[in-house]
Structure formats: C-alpha cells, structure tokens
PDB file of C-alpha atoms in Angstrom:
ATOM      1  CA  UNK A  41      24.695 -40.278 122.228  1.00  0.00           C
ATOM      2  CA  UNK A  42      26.981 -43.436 121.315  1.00  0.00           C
ATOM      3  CA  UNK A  43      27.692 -43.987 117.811  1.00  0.00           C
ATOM      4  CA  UNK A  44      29.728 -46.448 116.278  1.00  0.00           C
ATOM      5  CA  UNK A  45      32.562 -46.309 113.612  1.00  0.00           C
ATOM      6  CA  UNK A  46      34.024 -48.865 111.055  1.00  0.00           C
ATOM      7  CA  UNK A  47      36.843 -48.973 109.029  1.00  0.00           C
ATOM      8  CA  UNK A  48      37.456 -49.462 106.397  1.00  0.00           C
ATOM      9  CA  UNK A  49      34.078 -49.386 104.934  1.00  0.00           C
ATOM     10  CA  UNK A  50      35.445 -51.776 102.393  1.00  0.00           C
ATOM     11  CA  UNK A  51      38.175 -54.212 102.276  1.00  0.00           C
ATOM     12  CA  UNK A  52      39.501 -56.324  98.973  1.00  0.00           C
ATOM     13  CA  UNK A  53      42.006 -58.824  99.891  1.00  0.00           C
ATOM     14  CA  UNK A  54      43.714 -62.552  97.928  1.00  0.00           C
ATOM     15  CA  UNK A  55      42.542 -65.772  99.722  1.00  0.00           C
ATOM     16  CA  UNK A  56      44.630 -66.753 102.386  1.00  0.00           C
ATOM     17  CA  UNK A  57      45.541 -63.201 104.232  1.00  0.00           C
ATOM     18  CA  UNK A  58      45.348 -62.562 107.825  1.00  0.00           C
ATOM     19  CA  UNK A  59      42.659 -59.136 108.088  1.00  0.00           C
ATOM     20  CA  UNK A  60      41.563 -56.704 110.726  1.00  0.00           C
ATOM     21  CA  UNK A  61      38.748 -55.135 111.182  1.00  0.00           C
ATOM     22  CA  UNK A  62      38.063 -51.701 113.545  1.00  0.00           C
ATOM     23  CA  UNK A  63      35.254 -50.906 115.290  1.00  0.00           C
ATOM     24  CA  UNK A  64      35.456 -47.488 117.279  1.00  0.00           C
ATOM     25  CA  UNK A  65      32.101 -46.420 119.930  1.00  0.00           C
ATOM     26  CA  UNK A  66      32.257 -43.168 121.434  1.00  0.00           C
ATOM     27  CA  UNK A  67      30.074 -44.017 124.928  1.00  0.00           C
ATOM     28  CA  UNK A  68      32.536 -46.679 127.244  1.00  0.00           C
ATOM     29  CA  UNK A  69      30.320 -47.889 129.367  1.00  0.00           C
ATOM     30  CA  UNK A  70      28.765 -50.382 127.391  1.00  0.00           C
ATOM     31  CA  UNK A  71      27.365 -53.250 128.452  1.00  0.00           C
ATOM     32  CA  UNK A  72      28.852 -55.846 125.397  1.00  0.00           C
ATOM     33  CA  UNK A  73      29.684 -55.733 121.676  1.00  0.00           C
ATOM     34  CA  UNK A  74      28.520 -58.322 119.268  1.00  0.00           C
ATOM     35  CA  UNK A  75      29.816 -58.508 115.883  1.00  0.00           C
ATOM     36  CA  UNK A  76      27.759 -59.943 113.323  1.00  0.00           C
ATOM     37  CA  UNK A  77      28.148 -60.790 109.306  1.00  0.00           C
ATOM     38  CA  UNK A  78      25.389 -60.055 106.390  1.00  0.00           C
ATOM     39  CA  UNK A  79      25.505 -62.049 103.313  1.00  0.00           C
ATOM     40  CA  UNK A  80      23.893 -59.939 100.663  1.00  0.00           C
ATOM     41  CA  UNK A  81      19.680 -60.047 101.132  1.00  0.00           C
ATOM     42  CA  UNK A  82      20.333 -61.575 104.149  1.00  0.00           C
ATOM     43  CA  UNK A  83      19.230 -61.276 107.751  1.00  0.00           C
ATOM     44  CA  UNK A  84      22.621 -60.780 110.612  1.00  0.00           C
ATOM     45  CA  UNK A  85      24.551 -63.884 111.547  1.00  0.00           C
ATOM     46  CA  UNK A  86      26.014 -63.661 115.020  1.00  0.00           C
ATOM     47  CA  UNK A  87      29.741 -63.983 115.151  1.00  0.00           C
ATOM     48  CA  UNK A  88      30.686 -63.082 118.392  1.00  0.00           C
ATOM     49  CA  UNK A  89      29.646 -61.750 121.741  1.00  0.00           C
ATOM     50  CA  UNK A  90      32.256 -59.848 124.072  1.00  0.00           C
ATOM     51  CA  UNK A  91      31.204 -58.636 127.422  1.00  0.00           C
ATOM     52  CA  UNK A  92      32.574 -55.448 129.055  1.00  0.00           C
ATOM     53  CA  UNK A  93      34.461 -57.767 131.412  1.00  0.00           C
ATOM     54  CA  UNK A  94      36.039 -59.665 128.873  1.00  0.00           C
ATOM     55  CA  UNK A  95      39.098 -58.436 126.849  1.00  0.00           C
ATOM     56  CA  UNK A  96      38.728 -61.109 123.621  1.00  0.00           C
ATOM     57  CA  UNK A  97      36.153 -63.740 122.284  1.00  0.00           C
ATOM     58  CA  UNK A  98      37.589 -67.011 119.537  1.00  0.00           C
ATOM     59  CA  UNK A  99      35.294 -68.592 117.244  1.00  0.00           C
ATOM     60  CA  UNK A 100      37.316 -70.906 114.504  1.00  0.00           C
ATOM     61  CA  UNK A 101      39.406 -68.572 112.572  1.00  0.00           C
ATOM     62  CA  UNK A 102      37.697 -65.020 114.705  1.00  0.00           C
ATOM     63  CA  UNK A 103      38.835 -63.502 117.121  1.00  0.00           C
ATOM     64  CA  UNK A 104      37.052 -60.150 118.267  1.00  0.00           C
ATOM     65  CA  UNK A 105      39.155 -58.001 120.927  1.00  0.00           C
ATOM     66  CA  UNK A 106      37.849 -55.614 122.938  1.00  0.00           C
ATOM     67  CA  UNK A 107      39.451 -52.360 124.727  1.00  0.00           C
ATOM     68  CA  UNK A 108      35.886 -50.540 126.507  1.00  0.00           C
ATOM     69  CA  UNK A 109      38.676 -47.645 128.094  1.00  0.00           C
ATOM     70  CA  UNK A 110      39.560 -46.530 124.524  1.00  0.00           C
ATOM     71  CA  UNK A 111      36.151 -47.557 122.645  1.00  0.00           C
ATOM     72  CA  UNK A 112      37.681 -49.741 120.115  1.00  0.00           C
ATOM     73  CA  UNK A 113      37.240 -53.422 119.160  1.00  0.00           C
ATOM     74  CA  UNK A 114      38.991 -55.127 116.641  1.00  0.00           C
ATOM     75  CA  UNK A 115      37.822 -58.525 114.450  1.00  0.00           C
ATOM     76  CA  UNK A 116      40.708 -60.506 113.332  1.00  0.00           C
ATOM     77  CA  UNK A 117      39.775 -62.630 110.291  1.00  0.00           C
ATOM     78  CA  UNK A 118      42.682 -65.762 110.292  1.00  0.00           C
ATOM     79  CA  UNK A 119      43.857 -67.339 106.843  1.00  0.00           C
ATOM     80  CA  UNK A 120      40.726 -65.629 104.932  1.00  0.00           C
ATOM     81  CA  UNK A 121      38.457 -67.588 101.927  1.00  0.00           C
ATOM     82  CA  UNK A 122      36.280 -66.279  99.420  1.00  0.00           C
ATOM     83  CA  UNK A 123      33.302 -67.881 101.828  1.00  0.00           C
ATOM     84  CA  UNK A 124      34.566 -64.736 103.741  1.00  0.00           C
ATOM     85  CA  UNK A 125      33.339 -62.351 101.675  1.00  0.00           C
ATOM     86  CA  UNK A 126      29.827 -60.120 103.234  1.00  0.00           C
ATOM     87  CA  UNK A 127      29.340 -57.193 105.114  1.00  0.00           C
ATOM     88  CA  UNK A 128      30.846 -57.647 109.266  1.00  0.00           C
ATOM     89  CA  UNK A 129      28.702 -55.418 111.290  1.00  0.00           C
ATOM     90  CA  UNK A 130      30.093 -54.436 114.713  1.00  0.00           C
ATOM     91  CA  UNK A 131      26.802 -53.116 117.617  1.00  0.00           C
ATOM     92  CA  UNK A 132      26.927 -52.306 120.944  1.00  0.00           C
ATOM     93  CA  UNK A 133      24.488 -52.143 124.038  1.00  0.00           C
ATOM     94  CA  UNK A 134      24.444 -49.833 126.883  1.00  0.00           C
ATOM     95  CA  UNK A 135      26.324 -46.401 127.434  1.00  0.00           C
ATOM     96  CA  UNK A 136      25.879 -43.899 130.058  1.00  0.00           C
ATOM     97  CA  UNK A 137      22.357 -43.979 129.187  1.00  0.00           C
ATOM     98  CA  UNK A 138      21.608 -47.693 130.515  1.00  0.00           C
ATOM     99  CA  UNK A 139      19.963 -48.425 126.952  1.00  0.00           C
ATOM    100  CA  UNK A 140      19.480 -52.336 125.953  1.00  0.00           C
ATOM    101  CA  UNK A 141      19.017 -51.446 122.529  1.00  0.00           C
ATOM    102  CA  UNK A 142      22.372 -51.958 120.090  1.00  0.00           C
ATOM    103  CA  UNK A 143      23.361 -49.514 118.099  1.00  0.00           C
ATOM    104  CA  UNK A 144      25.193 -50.516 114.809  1.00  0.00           C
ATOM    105  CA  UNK A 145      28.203 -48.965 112.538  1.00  0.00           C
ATOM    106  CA  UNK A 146      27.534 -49.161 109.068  1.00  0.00           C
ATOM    107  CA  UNK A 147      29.790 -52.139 108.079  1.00  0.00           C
ATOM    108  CA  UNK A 148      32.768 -53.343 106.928  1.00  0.00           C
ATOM    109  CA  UNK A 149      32.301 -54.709 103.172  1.00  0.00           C
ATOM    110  CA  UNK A 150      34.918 -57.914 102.764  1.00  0.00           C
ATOM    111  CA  UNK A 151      35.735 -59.107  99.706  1.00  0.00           C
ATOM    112  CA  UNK A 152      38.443 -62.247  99.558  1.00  0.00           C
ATOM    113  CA  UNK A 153      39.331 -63.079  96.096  1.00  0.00           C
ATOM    114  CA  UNK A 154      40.042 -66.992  95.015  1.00  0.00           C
TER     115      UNK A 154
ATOM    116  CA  UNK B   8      10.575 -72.015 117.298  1.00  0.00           C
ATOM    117  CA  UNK B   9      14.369 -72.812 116.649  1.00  0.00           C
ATOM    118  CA  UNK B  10      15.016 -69.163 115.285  1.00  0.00           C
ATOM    119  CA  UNK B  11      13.667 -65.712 114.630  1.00  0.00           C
ATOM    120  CA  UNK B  12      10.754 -65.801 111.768  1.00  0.00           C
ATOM    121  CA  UNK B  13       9.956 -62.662 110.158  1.00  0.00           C
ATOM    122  CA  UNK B  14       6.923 -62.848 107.295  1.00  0.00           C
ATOM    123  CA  UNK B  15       6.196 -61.740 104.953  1.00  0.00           C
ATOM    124  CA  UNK B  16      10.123 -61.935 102.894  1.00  0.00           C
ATOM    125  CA  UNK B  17       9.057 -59.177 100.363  1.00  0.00           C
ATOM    126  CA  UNK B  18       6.185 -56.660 100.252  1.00  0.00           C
ATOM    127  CA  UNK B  19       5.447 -54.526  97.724  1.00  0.00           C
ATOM    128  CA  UNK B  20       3.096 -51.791  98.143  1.00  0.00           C
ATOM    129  CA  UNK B  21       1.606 -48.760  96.260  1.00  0.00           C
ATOM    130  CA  UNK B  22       1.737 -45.604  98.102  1.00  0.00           C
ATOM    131  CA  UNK B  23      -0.153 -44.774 100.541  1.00  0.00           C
ATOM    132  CA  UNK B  24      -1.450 -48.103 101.875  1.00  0.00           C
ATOM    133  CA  UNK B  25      -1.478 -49.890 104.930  1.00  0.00           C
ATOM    134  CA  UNK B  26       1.184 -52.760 105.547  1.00  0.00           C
ATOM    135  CA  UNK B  27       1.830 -55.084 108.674  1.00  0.00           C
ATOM    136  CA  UNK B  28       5.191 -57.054 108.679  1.00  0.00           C
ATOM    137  CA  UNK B  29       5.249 -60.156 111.228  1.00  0.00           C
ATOM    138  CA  UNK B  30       8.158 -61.526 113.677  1.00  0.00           C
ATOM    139  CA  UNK B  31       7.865 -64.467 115.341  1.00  0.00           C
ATOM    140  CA  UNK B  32      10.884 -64.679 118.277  1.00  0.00           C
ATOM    141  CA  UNK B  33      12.791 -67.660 119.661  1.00  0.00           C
ATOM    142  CA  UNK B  34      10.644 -69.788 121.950  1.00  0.00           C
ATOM    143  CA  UNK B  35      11.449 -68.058 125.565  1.00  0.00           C
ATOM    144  CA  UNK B  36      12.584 -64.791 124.034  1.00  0.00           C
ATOM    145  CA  UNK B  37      10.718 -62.447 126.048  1.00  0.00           C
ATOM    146  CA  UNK B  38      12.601 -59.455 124.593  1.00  0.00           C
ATOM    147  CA  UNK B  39      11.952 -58.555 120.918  1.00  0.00           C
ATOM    148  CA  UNK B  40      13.110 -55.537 118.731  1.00  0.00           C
ATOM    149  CA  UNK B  41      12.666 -54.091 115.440  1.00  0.00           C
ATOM    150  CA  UNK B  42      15.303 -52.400 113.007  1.00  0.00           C
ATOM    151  CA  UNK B  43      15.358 -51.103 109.633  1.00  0.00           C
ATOM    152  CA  UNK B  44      18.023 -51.081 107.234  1.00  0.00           C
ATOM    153  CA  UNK B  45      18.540 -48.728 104.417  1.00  0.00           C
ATOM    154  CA  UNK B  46      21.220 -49.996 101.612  1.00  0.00           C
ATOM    155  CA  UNK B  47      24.647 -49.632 102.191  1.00  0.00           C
ATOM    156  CA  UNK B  48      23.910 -48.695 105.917  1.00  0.00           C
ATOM    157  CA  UNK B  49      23.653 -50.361 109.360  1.00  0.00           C
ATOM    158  CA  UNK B  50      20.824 -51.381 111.034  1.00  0.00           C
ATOM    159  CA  UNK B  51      18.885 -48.454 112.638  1.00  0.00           C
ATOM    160  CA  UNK B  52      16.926 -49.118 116.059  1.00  0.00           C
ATOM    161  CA  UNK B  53      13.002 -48.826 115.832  1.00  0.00           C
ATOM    162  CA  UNK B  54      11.519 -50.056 119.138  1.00  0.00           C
ATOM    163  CA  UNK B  55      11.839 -52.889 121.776  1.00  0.00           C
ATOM    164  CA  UNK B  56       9.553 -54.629 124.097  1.00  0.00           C
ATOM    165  CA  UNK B  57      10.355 -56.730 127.214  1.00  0.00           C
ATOM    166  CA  UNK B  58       7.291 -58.694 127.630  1.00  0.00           C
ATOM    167  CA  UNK B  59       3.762 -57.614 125.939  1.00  0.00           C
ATOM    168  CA  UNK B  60       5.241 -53.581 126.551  1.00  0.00           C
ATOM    169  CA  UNK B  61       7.479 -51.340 124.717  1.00  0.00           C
ATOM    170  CA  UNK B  62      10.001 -50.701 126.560  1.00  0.00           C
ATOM    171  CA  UNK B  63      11.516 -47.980 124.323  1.00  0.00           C
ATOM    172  CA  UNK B  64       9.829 -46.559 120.885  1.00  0.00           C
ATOM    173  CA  UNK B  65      12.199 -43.858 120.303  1.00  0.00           C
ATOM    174  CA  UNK B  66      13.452 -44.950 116.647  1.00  0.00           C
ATOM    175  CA  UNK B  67      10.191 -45.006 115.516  1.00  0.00           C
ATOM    176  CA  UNK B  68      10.714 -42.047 112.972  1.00  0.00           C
ATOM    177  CA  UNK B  69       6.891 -40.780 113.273  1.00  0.00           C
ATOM    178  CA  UNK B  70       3.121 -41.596 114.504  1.00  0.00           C
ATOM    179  CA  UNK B  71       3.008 -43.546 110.769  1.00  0.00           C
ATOM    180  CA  UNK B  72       4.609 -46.439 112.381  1.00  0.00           C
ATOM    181  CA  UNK B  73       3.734 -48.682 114.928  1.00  0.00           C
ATOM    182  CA  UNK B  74       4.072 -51.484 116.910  1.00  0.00           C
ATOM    183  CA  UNK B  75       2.287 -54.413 119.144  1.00  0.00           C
ATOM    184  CA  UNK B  76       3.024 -57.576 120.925  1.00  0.00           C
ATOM    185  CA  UNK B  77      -0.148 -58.450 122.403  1.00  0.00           C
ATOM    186  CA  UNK B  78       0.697 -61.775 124.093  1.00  0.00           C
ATOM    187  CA  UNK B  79       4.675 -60.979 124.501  1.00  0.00           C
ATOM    188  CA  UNK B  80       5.440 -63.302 121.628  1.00  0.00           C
ATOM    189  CA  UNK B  81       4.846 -62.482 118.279  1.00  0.00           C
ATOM    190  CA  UNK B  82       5.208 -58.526 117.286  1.00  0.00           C
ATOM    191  CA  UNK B  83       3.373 -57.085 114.251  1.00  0.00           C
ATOM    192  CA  UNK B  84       5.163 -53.723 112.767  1.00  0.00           C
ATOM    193  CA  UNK B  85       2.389 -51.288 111.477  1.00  0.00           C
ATOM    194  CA  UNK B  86       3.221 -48.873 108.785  1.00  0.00           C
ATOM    195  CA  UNK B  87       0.186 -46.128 107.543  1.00  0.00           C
ATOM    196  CA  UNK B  88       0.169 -44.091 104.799  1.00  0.00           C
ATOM    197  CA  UNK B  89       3.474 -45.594 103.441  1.00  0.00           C
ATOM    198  CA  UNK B  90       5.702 -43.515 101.416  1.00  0.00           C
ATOM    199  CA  UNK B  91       8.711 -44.660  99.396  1.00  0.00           C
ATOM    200  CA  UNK B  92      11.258 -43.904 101.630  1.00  0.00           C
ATOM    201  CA  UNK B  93       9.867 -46.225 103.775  1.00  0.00           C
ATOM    202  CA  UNK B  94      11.510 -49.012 101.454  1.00  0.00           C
ATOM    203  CA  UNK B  95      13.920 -50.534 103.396  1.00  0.00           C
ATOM    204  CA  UNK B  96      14.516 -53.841 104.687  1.00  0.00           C
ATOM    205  CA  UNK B  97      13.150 -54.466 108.129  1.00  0.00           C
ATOM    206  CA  UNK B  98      14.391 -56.542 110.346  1.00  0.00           C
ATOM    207  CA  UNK B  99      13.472 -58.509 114.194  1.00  0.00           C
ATOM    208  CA  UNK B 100      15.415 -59.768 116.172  1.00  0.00           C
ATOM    209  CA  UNK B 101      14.930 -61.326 120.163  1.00  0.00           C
ATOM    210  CA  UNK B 102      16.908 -61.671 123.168  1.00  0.00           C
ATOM    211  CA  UNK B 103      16.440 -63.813 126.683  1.00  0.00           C
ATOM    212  CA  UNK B 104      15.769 -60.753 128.386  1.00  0.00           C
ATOM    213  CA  UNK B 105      16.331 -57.111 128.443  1.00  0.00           C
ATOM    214  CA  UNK B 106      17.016 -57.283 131.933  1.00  0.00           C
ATOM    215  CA  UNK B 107      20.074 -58.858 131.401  1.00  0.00           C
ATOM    216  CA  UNK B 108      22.743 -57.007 129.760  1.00  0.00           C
ATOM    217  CA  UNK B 109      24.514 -60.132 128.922  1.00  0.00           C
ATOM    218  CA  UNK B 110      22.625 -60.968 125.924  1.00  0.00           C
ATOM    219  CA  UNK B 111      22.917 -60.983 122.339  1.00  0.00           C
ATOM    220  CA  UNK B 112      20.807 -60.618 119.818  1.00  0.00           C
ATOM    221  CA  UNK B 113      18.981 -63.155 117.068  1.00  0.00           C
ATOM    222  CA  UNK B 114      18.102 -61.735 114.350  1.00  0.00           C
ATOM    223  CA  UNK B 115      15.502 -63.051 111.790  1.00  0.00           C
ATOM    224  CA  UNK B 116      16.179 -62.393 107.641  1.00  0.00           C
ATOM    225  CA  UNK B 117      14.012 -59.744 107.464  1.00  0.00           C
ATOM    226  CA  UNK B 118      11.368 -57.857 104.955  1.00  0.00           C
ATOM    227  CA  UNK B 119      12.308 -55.965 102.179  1.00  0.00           C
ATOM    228  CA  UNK B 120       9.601 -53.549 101.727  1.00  0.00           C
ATOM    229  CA  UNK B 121       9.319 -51.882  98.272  1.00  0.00           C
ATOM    230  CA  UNK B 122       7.210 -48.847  98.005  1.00  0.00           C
ATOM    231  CA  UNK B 123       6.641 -48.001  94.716  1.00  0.00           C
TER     232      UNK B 123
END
C-alpha cells in the first residue's frame, strides 16, 4: 500500500530564504508526482507535475526533483515571500498496484514572515 | 467550462439528512474523482470514474455514500444518514483521461460540509 510522507509538517522561515521541502512514497513504481499548494479554505493549486521519466520540473522560483529509486522528491522554494505562505501538498499516482488514483501526504505548513 | 466547479461552497446539515454535493469537470475531462479532507490532513481518495463508470470506489468509507455520473460529465456525491464526522471538506477534481498516466489533476475549491 503506498503512502506518502512530508517533512516537516511545518516550516517558519524570514522573507527571502532559500527552503526545501521532502516528500518520501514508499511504492517506486509510480507513474508521476504532482505537488500542489492550499491557501487556507481553499481548493489545491497545481504547482508542478514530474513524470517517472523525468528527474526535475521549474516553475518561476520551484523547482520539484524527483528520485522514483529511493521514493523521495524534494520542492525547492527560491528567495521565499510572505505570498509563500499555505500548506504544499506532495501526491502520487500509480505503484505496483497500477492505481490512477493519487494518494496525498498530509502537508507541509509554510509560513514566510515579512 | 475553464475549471473544475464544485457547488454547493458550504452545506450545513442536521443529522441524519440527506445531502448531494455537485462537481462540474473541465470541458473534455472524461476522468473525474472525489476526495475528502479532514483539517490538518491530506486529501483522502473517495472514488473515480473514467467515463459515465466508476472505475474504483474503494475510499468510499461505507454504503452511506455514493456516487453517479450519469452522462460522464457532471458527478453528484450522495451522502445518507449523515453523521458529524462526515464534516469535512470535499473536494473534485478531473483529469484528460485515466488511461493515461501522464496526467495531473484539477482540482475544484471544494464543499465544506458541516454536520451539526
């Protein structure tokens, strides 16, 4: 059964630090990891999508790695602002099973202070 | 439509009543799932459908809760009998195709369901 780790579960940091957030899945043979962000009462925002073939995604100031051997991803948060700060969700699809469904961690909470 | 629209945004309900909570996918979706989401946790997978059929129910946590998609577009979420640990928020979300692996996820904002 894959299930997903984050840490930390929460993360307080000034405005302009570099940040790092882990993702750890216990099932390799996914077929792609996503990692989203929740503002608070808020739906998911996708952030980025990495298939199993690829090793790292960019989007602006993201960048999501991905190592499927070891089951760990890792969301690298460039030059952080308080606009930062909401919950990053890391899913994944697949596993031995073949499921399509994703299957979330619980969240990193990020808080970047002004 | 240009993204996922889930209706109502709140419920609230006494116990014991019936509720339905609405998604509307992305025009050309044709896959669609549900998840709820307690506080402080991740989303937690209810059921998917690839066209009008579901392709996989398991999450659904008992015969309380179901689901439909009658024309493989719009999905209605059925909850009988609710109790108050069904408060939660719940949330859609659609996909080009469960076929292909290669797909994220949309997700809409969701209903928070109160039971009180």
């Amino acid at each position: 059964k894959q299930e997903v780790t984050q840490i930390p579960a929460a993360l307080s940091v000034p405005e302009g630090e570099n940040l790092v957030l882990n993702c750890s899945f216990t099932d390799s043979a996914i077929y792609n990891l996503q990692w989203f962000r929740q503002d608070p009462g808020k739906g998911l925002t996708s952030l980025l999508l990495i298939q199993s073939s690829q090793r790292e995604q960019t989007s602006g100031r993201l960048n999501a790695s991905l190592d499927k051997s070891s089951g760990r991803s890792t969301l690298y948060i460039a030059a952080s602002q308080p606009g930062d700060s909401a919950t990053y969700l890391c899913a994944v699809k697949g596993g031995t099973s073949g499921t399509y469904k994703y299957i979330f961690g619980t969240g990193t909470r990020l808080k970047v202070l002004a | 439509g240009a993204g996922v629209s889930q209706t109502p945004s709140n419920k609230v309900t006494e116990k014991g009543k019936y509720v339905e909570l609405r998604c509307d996918p992305i025009s050309g979706h044709t896959a669609l799932y549900w998840y709820r989401q307690s506080l402080g946790q991740g989303p937690e997978f209810l059921i998917y459908f690839q066209g009008t059929g579901a392709a996989d129910d398991s999450g659904l946590p008992n015969d309380r809760f179901f689901a439909v998609r009658p024309e493989g577009s719009v999905s209605t979420l059925k909850i009988q009998r609710t109790e108050r640990g069904d408060s939660a928020v719940y949330l859609c979300a659609s996909s080009l195709g469960l076929g292909d692996s290669n797909h994220g996820y949309t997700f809409g904002s969701g209903t928070r369901l109160t039971v009180v």
